[in-house]
Each structure stands twice: as C-alpha cells, then as structure tokens.
C-alpha cells in the first residue's frame, strides 16, 4: 500500500488504538464487525454472480448495480481487516504510507459510490420520463463509460489530499484514536500549516456532495412529477416501486454519513467512542443492506437469485 513518496517520514508509523474507552470489549465488538463484513461480501458477490450469469439482467440498470456492488465490497475491505487485526491480535501499527493509502482508497471509493448513485438517479429519470429513447441514451457501453468517468473523477479529486499530507511533518504524538486512518484525526497530527489542506477538503466536500445531491434531487423531483401523471395504476405502481428501491439505498448511504458528520462537529458532549462506532457503522451497514434492499424490492433480481438458490 506504499503508494506515496515522503520527504522525511518513510520509516515512521502511526498507532491505531481501536475504540478508546472500550478496549476491554474489543473482542465482542469484533463479532458484529466480522458478521457485517461477511454478509456484505456474500450479498454483493451473489449479486455480481447472478447478473454475470443471467443474460436477461445484463442491461444498464443492473450494470449500475454491479458497479455499486463493487464499491460496497471495496469500502469495508479497506477498513475491516485492519480493524480486526487491532481487535484480535493488537496489531495497532500502520506506516504513514499505509495510512495515507488507506485514506486515499477509502475516499476514492466513497466518491465513486456517490457518482454511481447519481448515475442511477439519471438512469431512472430516463427510464420513466423518456422511455422511448432509453435504449438510445443509455446502453451498456454508455454505462461502462460513465463508470470510468466516475472512477477518474474520484481519483483526480481525492489524490491531492494524501499528496499534500505526505509533504507535511507529523508531530511526536502519532496516536490515532480510531480503527482507521480517519482524515480529521490524521490532519490533527500535522505540525505545519494546513490552511491549503483545509480549504481543499472543504471545497471538495461542497463540490462533490453539492453537485451529486443536486442532480439526484433534480432527477427524483422530475421522476415524481412524471409518476403522478401516469394514468395506468400498474405503471404507476411499477414506477413508484423502482423509485422507492433507489431512494432507500440512497438514504442508507447519505443519512448515516450526515449523522456521523453532525455528531462529530456539534456533539462535543458525546463520548469519543460513539463517534468512532458511528463512523465505522457508516462504512459497514450500507454495503450490507444494499444487496438485501435490491434483492427484496426488485422482482426480476429476486426471481433469479431464488432460482440459483433453489438449484444449489
């Protein structure tokens, strides 16, 4: 994971403490961590397998689900193995390069995830509001291109953060009270001027979240308006069912993240371990729930999963 160059810190390490105040319960806390991670891998790999084997599912909406599943596999994978190493074997050390690499990959996948949700909102907008031109506007090839653009956007936006941090000098106290290399905790250990880093991270947050959420909100407001105009009860129900599935997935992603950010900035009276647990759950719960939500709410996918399960 040593992906970045350093001026004078190559040999240095950080110490990840796990969850301060709950060290005695680390073994017990590791059980839901491990369970959520395994369920997440199982659900998302099942989705990828079913879509890969079924020709009828190889269309834009399900290809977007596959991209979402890949981000849902990557997100906890960058966090849980190290956290379990802390909980089970007291492996708290991590190199500066490894720490910044973890931060880079985690935030890159997060931005990619947000771009995928935005593309899914656009996909549903075209499918419901302009169905006759759907095949012409969104083909499998176009989805692949949009996925690549989303990945490039994520890398270009996030890469400057670890590069800027890698040029900084870190103070003597290299203890991170967390299970992961959280951005704010790492920035607090920098001894030099971090004005540029702070400004860039704020601009990044507002540009990415503002742009993606604005387009998502716009797409669904147009979808709702179109759905209300559908005269057929069956068509009305089908469109609503599709929308509620996507909205449920978006809520499981954005609401825990927003809650975690708000408690971090305004919950000074809240115990530190609560902030850490919320931050970890934000990375664990959505990847586990997403394949379940789509499996339950999407009939075509549910039927195919049921078919393969019955065969086995």
Short mmCIF file of C-alpha atoms in Angstrom, two decimals:
data_model
loop_
_atom_site.label_atom_id
_atom_site.label_comp_id
_atom_site.label_asym_id
_atom_site.label_seq_id
_atom_site.Cartn_x
_atom_site.Cartn_y
_atom_site.Cartn_z
CA UNK A 1 0.00 0.00 0.00
CA UNK A 2 3.04 2.30 -0.01
CA UNK A 3 1.77 4.48 -2.82
CA UNK A 4 3.12 7.91 -1.86
CA UNK A 5 6.56 9.50 -1.54
CA UNK A 6 7.62 11.20 1.67
CA UNK A 7 10.20 13.83 2.45
CA UNK A 8 11.39 12.56 5.82
CA UNK A 9 8.77 10.17 7.24
CA UNK A 10 9.28 6.86 5.39
CA UNK A 11 10.31 4.96 8.50
CA UNK A 12 7.64 6.43 10.77
CA UNK A 13 4.45 4.77 11.85
CA UNK A 14 1.11 5.70 13.35
CA UNK A 15 -0.68 3.83 16.11
CA UNK A 16 -4.37 3.00 15.63
CA UNK A 17 -5.84 2.47 19.09
CA UNK A 18 -9.12 0.89 18.01
CA UNK A 19 -12.06 2.23 20.05
CA UNK A 20 -10.74 4.20 23.05
CA UNK A 21 -12.65 3.52 26.25
CA UNK A 22 -13.89 0.16 25.00
CA UNK A 23 -10.59 -1.73 24.76
CA UNK A 24 -11.86 -4.45 27.08
CA UNK A 25 -14.80 -5.06 24.75
CA UNK A 26 -12.77 -5.20 21.51
CA UNK A 27 -13.28 -8.95 21.16
CA UNK A 28 -17.05 -8.57 21.48
CA UNK A 29 -17.15 -5.55 19.16
CA UNK A 30 -15.26 -7.58 16.56
CA UNK A 31 -18.21 -10.00 16.25
CA UNK A 32 -20.64 -7.54 14.56
CA UNK A 33 -17.73 -6.10 12.53
CA UNK A 34 -16.86 -9.54 11.19
CA UNK A 35 -20.53 -10.53 10.71
CA UNK A 36 -21.46 -7.37 8.80
CA UNK A 37 -18.36 -7.73 6.62
CA UNK A 38 -19.08 -11.37 5.71
CA UNK A 39 -22.76 -10.60 4.99
CA UNK A 40 -21.69 -7.67 2.83
CA UNK A 41 -19.27 -9.83 0.81
CA UNK A 42 -21.81 -12.64 0.48
CA UNK A 43 -24.64 -10.37 -0.68
CA UNK A 44 -22.62 -8.31 -3.13
CA UNK A 45 -20.74 -11.24 -4.66
CA UNK A 46 -24.08 -13.04 -5.07
CA UNK A 47 -25.46 -10.02 -6.93
CA UNK A 48 -22.39 -9.87 -9.19
CA UNK A 49 -22.57 -13.61 -9.85
CA UNK A 50 -26.28 -13.62 -10.73
CA UNK A 51 -26.04 -10.61 -13.05
CA UNK A 52 -22.93 -12.09 -14.69
CA UNK A 53 -24.64 -15.42 -15.41
CA UNK A 54 -28.05 -14.10 -16.48
CA UNK A 55 -28.17 -12.56 -19.96
CA UNK A 56 -31.58 -11.02 -19.23
CA UNK A 57 -30.06 -8.98 -16.39
CA UNK A 58 -27.18 -7.61 -18.42
CA UNK A 59 -28.72 -4.21 -19.06
CA UNK A 60 -27.90 -0.70 -17.81
CA UNK A 61 -29.81 -0.74 -14.51
CA UNK A 62 -28.21 -4.00 -13.37
CA UNK A 63 -24.76 -3.00 -14.60
CA UNK A 64 -25.07 0.05 -12.36
CA UNK A 65 -25.99 -2.28 -9.50
CA UNK A 66 -22.80 -4.23 -10.23
CA UNK A 67 -20.70 -1.05 -10.02
CA UNK A 68 -22.44 -0.22 -6.75
CA UNK A 69 -21.73 -3.75 -5.51
CA UNK A 70 -18.03 -3.38 -6.33
CA UNK A 71 -17.83 -0.16 -4.28
CA UNK A 72 -19.75 -1.92 -1.49
CA UNK A 73 -17.17 -4.72 -1.49
CA UNK A 74 -14.22 -2.33 -1.54
CA UNK A 75 -15.42 0.05 1.21
CA UNK A 76 -15.40 -2.35 4.19
CA UNK A 77 -12.41 -4.27 2.76
CA UNK A 78 -10.22 -1.18 3.20
CA UNK A 79 -11.28 -0.92 6.87
CA UNK A 80 -12.42 -4.20 8.44
CA UNK A 81 -9.26 -6.40 8.06
CA UNK A 82 -7.11 -3.78 9.83
CA UNK A 83 -9.80 -3.23 12.49
CA UNK A 84 -9.99 -6.98 13.16
CA UNK A 85 -6.20 -7.08 13.39
CA UNK A 86 -6.43 -4.47 16.15
CA UNK A 87 -9.31 -6.23 17.93
CA UNK A 88 -7.92 -9.79 17.73
CA UNK A 89 -4.13 -9.50 17.62
CA UNK A 90 -3.41 -5.98 18.95
CA UNK A 91 -1.77 -5.06 15.61
CA UNK A 92 -2.04 -1.31 16.04
CA UNK A 93 0.91 -0.08 13.99
CA UNK A 94 0.49 1.28 10.46
CA UNK A 95 3.08 3.08 8.33
CA UNK A 96 2.45 6.65 7.24
CA UNK A 97 2.36 5.43 3.62
CA UNK A 98 -0.12 2.69 4.53
CA UNK A 99 -2.27 5.15 6.47
CA UNK A 100 -2.46 7.70 3.65
CA UNK A 101 -3.04 4.92 1.13
CA UNK A 102 -5.97 3.61 3.17
CA UNK A 103 -7.37 7.13 3.35
CA UNK A 104 -6.95 7.63 -0.40
CA UNK A 105 -8.63 4.37 -1.42
CA UNK A 106 -11.45 4.76 1.10
CA UNK A 107 -12.35 8.30 -0.01
CA UNK A 108 -11.91 7.43 -3.69
CA UNK A 109 -14.40 4.57 -3.39
CA UNK A 110 -16.77 6.86 -1.48
CA UNK A 111 -16.72 9.46 -4.28
CA UNK A 112 -17.16 6.66 -6.83
CA UNK A 113 -20.14 5.37 -4.83
CA UNK A 114 -21.74 8.82 -4.85
CA UNK A 115 -21.20 9.13 -8.62
CA UNK A 116 -22.85 5.73 -9.12
CA UNK A 117 -25.92 6.79 -7.10
CA UNK A 118 -26.13 9.94 -9.20
CA UNK A 119 -25.94 7.88 -12.42
CA UNK A 120 -28.63 5.53 -11.11
CA UNK A 121 -30.91 8.52 -10.48
CA UNK A 122 -30.33 9.69 -14.05
CA UNK A 123 -30.96 6.15 -15.33
CA UNK A 124 -34.36 6.04 -13.58
CA UNK A 125 -35.18 9.54 -14.85
CA UNK A 126 -34.61 8.49 -18.47
CA UNK A 127 -36.44 5.15 -17.99
CA UNK A 128 -39.56 6.79 -16.52
CA UNK A 129 -39.63 10.23 -18.12
CA UNK A 130 -38.32 9.33 -21.58
CA UNK A 131 -38.77 5.54 -22.00
CA UNK A 132 -38.87 5.56 -25.81
CA UNK A 133 -35.35 6.96 -26.01
CA UNK A 134 -33.94 4.95 -23.10
CA UNK A 135 -32.06 2.42 -25.25
CA UNK A 136 -30.58 5.20 -27.39
CA UNK A 137 -29.44 7.32 -24.41
CA UNK A 138 -28.24 4.61 -22.01
CA UNK A 139 -26.66 1.47 -23.42
CA UNK A 140 -24.30 -0.94 -21.66
CA UNK A 141 -21.38 0.76 -23.36
CA UNK A 142 -22.52 4.18 -22.11
CA UNK A 143 -22.80 2.84 -18.56
CA UNK A 144 -19.24 1.49 -18.79
CA UNK A 145 -18.03 4.92 -19.98
CA UNK A 146 -19.90 6.69 -17.17
CA UNK A 147 -18.39 4.26 -14.66
CA UNK A 148 -14.90 5.00 -15.97
CA UNK A 149 -15.54 8.76 -15.83
CA UNK A 150 -16.78 8.38 -12.24
CA UNK A 151 -13.60 6.49 -11.29
CA UNK A 152 -11.31 9.06 -12.95
CA UNK A 153 -13.22 11.90 -11.26
CA UNK A 154 -12.83 10.22 -7.86
CA UNK A 155 -9.08 9.65 -8.29
CA UNK A 156 -8.40 13.19 -9.54
CA UNK A 157 -10.40 14.80 -6.74
CA UNK A 158 -9.02 12.68 -3.88
CA UNK A 159 -5.37 12.20 -4.90
CA UNK A 160 -4.25 15.75 -3.89
CA UNK A 161 -5.25 15.12 -0.23
CA UNK A 162 -2.74 12.34 0.57
CA UNK A 163 -0.14 14.02 -1.64
CA UNK A 164 -0.48 17.27 0.33
CA UNK A 165 -0.37 15.39 3.64
CA UNK A 166 2.68 13.38 2.56
CA UNK A 167 4.66 16.63 2.32
CA UNK A 168 3.83 17.61 5.91
CA UNK A 169 5.76 16.96 9.12
CA UNK A 170 3.84 14.98 11.73
CA UNK A 171 4.15 15.72 15.44
CA UNK A 172 5.63 13.37 18.03
CA UNK A 173 2.21 12.11 19.15
CA UNK A 174 1.37 9.69 16.35
CA UNK A 175 -1.60 8.03 18.05
CA UNK A 176 -4.87 7.89 16.07
CA UNK A 177 -7.83 7.16 18.38
CA UNK A 178 -9.71 5.20 15.73
CA UNK A 179 -9.95 1.87 13.93
CA UNK A 180 -8.96 3.51 10.63
CA UNK A 181 -6.88 6.40 9.31
CA UNK A 182 -9.65 8.93 9.53
CA UNK A 183 -8.88 12.14 7.65
CA UNK A 184 -9.61 14.58 10.50
CA UNK A 185 -7.55 12.57 13.01
CA UNK A 186 -4.56 12.47 10.64
CA UNK A 187 -4.77 16.20 9.87
CA UNK A 188 -4.73 16.99 13.62
CA UNK A 189 -1.28 15.37 13.87
CA UNK A 190 0.29 17.71 11.29
CA UNK A 191 2.68 20.22 12.86
CA UNK A 192 2.91 22.63 9.90
CA UNK A 193 0.45 24.98 8.24
CA UNK A 194 -2.61 23.09 7.00
CA UNK A 195 -4.59 26.02 5.59
CA UNK A 196 -4.35 24.75 2.00
CA UNK A 197 -5.39 21.23 3.05
CA UNK A 198 -8.40 22.54 4.99
CA UNK A 199 -9.56 24.78 2.15
CA UNK A 200 -9.17 22.00 -0.42
CA UNK A 201 -11.05 19.45 1.70
CA UNK A 202 -13.94 21.89 2.30
CA UNK A 203 -14.17 22.78 -1.40
CA UNK A 204 -14.03 19.07 -2.22
CA UNK A 205 -16.88 18.26 0.16
CA UNK A 206 -19.15 21.02 -1.13
CA UNK A 207 -18.37 20.44 -4.82
CA UNK A 208 -18.81 16.65 -4.79
CA UNK A 209 -21.72 16.38 -2.36
CA UNK A 210 -23.38 19.54 -3.65
CA UNK A 211 -23.15 18.51 -7.31
CA UNK A 212 -24.17 14.88 -6.82
CA UNK A 213 -27.02 15.58 -4.39
CA UNK A 214 -28.37 18.42 -6.55
CA UNK A 215 -28.55 16.19 -9.63
CA UNK A 216 -30.05 13.32 -7.60
CA UNK A 217 -32.71 15.63 -6.11
CA UNK A 218 -33.47 17.12 -9.53
CA UNK A 219 -33.80 13.68 -11.15
CA UNK A 220 -36.18 12.38 -8.50
CA UNK A 221 -38.29 15.52 -8.42
CA UNK A 222 -38.80 15.14 -12.19
CA UNK A 223 -39.48 11.42 -11.74
CA UNK A 224 -42.10 12.04 -9.05
CA UNK A 225 -43.78 14.61 -11.26
CA UNK A 226 -43.83 12.13 -14.16
CA UNK A 227 -45.11 9.29 -11.94
CA UNK A 228 -48.03 11.42 -10.74
CA UNK A 229 -49.07 11.90 -14.37
CA UNK A 230 -49.17 8.17 -15.16
CA UNK A 231 -52.79 7.13 -15.59
CA UNK A 232 -52.23 3.37 -15.52
CA UNK A 233 -52.39 2.01 -11.97
CA UNK A 234 -49.98 -0.80 -12.83
CA UNK A 235 -47.47 1.56 -14.45
CA UNK A 236 -47.84 3.96 -11.54
CA UNK A 237 -47.08 1.18 -9.04
CA UNK A 238 -44.12 -0.17 -11.02
CA UNK A 239 -42.51 3.27 -11.33
CA UNK A 240 -43.02 4.00 -7.63
CA UNK A 241 -41.57 0.63 -6.62
CA UNK A 242 -38.42 1.27 -8.66
CA UNK A 243 -38.04 4.75 -7.20
CA UNK A 244 -38.52 3.67 -3.59
CA UNK A 245 -35.83 0.99 -4.04
CA UNK A 246 -33.28 3.52 -5.26
CA UNK A 247 -34.28 6.13 -2.70
CA UNK A 248 -33.96 3.55 0.11
CA UNK A 249 -30.38 2.77 -0.98
CA UNK A 250 -29.51 6.47 -1.13
CA UNK A 251 -30.97 7.11 2.32
CA UNK A 252 -28.92 4.25 3.82
CA UNK A 253 -25.80 5.89 2.35
CA UNK A 254 -26.33 9.62 2.94
CA UNK A 255 -28.26 9.73 6.24
CA UNK A 256 -25.75 7.75 8.39
CA UNK A 257 -22.91 9.75 6.84
CA UNK A 258 -24.67 13.06 7.54
CA UNK A 259 -25.49 11.96 11.09
CA UNK A 260 -21.88 10.96 11.69
CA UNK A 261 -20.61 14.33 10.41
CA UNK A 262 -23.12 16.30 12.51
CA UNK A 263 -22.29 14.41 15.71
CA UNK A 264 -18.59 14.93 15.03
CA UNK A 265 -18.92 18.71 14.62
CA UNK A 266 -21.71 19.50 17.08
CA UNK A 267 -21.72 16.61 19.55
CA UNK A 268 -18.87 17.75 21.80
CA UNK A 269 -20.61 16.20 24.80
CA UNK A 270 -20.81 12.78 23.15
CA UNK A 271 -18.21 10.18 24.18
CA UNK A 272 -15.39 9.71 21.58
CA UNK A 273 -16.16 6.01 21.15
CA UNK A 274 -19.66 6.92 19.93
CA UNK A 275 -18.17 8.98 17.08
CA UNK A 276 -15.86 6.11 16.14
CA UNK A 277 -18.61 3.48 16.21
CA UNK A 278 -20.89 5.70 14.08
CA UNK A 279 -18.08 6.28 11.56
CA UNK A 280 -17.44 2.53 11.32
CA UNK A 281 -21.14 1.65 11.02
CA UNK A 282 -21.43 4.17 8.18
CA UNK A 283 -18.87 2.08 6.29
CA UNK A 284 -20.36 -1.30 7.27
CA UNK A 285 -24.17 -1.01 7.25
CA UNK A 286 -24.90 0.37 3.72
CA UNK A 287 -22.73 -2.24 1.91
CA UNK A 288 -24.53 -4.98 3.84
CA UNK A 289 -28.05 -3.57 3.28
CA UNK A 290 -27.82 -2.58 -0.40
CA UNK A 291 -27.94 -6.11 -1.93
CA UNK A 292 -30.72 -7.03 0.51
CA UNK A 293 -32.80 -3.99 -0.48
CA UNK A 294 -32.39 -4.67 -4.20
CA UNK A 295 -32.92 -8.39 -3.71
CA UNK A 296 -36.21 -7.83 -1.88
CA UNK A 297 -37.57 -4.89 -3.89
CA UNK A 298 -36.53 -5.85 -7.45
CA UNK A 299 -38.70 -8.76 -8.64
CA UNK A 300 -36.54 -9.70 -11.63
CA UNK A 301 -33.41 -9.92 -9.50
CA UNK A 302 -35.24 -11.64 -6.65
CA UNK A 303 -36.54 -14.34 -9.01
CA UNK A 304 -33.07 -15.01 -10.45
CA UNK A 305 -31.46 -15.21 -7.01
CA UNK A 306 -34.25 -17.57 -5.91
CA UNK A 307 -33.67 -19.74 -8.97
CA UNK A 308 -29.95 -20.17 -8.28
CA UNK A 309 -30.56 -20.73 -4.57
CA UNK A 310 -33.10 -23.49 -5.31
CA UNK A 311 -30.70 -25.16 -7.76
CA UNK A 312 -27.98 -25.35 -5.12
#
